[in-house]
Amino acid sequence: MGAGTTVQEVNKLLKQFEQMQQMMKMFSGNGLGKLMRLAKGMKGIKGMFPGL
């Protein structure tokens, strides 16, 4: 793309953004428990949140 990034890098960023958006929706609702279950089920989450 124009900024020297590959399509794969852009797609990865978009996927991460969408995952965070889903988590924020759950967090703002009633669901910390739902959020934790979702986080444990997601691959790669340990890289984002080392404490989990």
Short mmCIF file of C-alpha atoms in Angstrom, two decimals:
data_model
loop_
_atom_site.label_atom_id
_atom_site.label_comp_id
_atom_site.label_asym_id
_atom_site.label_seq_id
_atom_site.Cartn_x
_atom_site.Cartn_y
_atom_site.Cartn_z
CA MET A 1 0.00 0.00 0.00
CA GLY A 2 1.06 3.63 -0.12
CA ALA A 3 2.70 3.75 3.30
CA GLY A 4 4.98 0.78 2.70
CA THR A 5 2.68 -1.70 4.44
CA THR A 6 1.56 -4.99 2.97
CA VAL A 7 -2.03 -6.09 2.51
CA GLN A 8 -1.43 -8.78 5.13
CA GLU A 9 -0.30 -6.19 7.70
CA VAL A 10 -3.37 -4.06 7.06
CA ASN A 11 -5.68 -7.09 7.32
CA LYS A 12 -4.02 -8.14 10.59
CA LEU A 13 -4.51 -4.66 12.03
CA LEU A 14 -8.16 -4.62 10.96
CA LYS A 15 -8.75 -8.02 12.56
CA GLN A 16 -7.18 -6.85 15.83
CA PHE A 17 -9.31 -3.70 15.73
CA GLU A 18 -12.49 -5.71 15.21
CA GLN A 19 -11.61 -8.04 18.09
CA MET A 20 -10.98 -5.10 20.41
CA GLN A 21 -14.24 -3.50 19.28
CA GLN A 22 -16.16 -6.68 20.19
CA MET A 23 -14.45 -6.83 23.56
CA MET A 24 -15.26 -3.19 24.29
CA LYS A 25 -18.94 -3.76 23.44
CA MET A 26 -19.07 -6.66 25.89
CA PHE A 27 -17.18 -4.70 28.52
CA SER A 28 -19.56 -1.74 28.29
CA GLY A 29 -22.55 -4.07 28.60
CA ASN A 30 -22.88 -6.29 31.64
CA GLY A 31 -20.25 -8.79 30.76
CA LEU A 32 -16.87 -8.92 32.44
CA GLY A 33 -17.43 -12.67 32.79
CA LYS A 34 -18.34 -12.91 29.10
CA LEU A 35 -15.26 -10.87 28.26
CA MET A 36 -12.98 -13.22 30.17
CA ARG A 37 -14.50 -16.30 28.52
CA LEU A 38 -14.08 -14.68 25.11
CA ALA A 39 -10.50 -13.66 25.89
CA LYS A 40 -9.53 -17.17 26.96
CA GLY A 41 -11.00 -18.58 23.75
CA MET A 42 -9.16 -16.19 21.44
CA LYS A 43 -5.85 -17.25 19.98
CA GLY A 44 -3.05 -14.73 20.34
CA ILE A 45 -4.65 -12.93 23.26
CA LYS A 46 -1.71 -13.68 25.55
CA GLY A 47 0.48 -11.47 23.39
CA MET A 48 -1.85 -8.52 23.92
CA PHE A 49 -2.52 -9.12 27.61
CA PRO A 50 0.40 -10.90 29.28
CA GLY A 51 -1.43 -11.13 32.61
CA LEU A 52 -4.13 -13.52 31.35
#
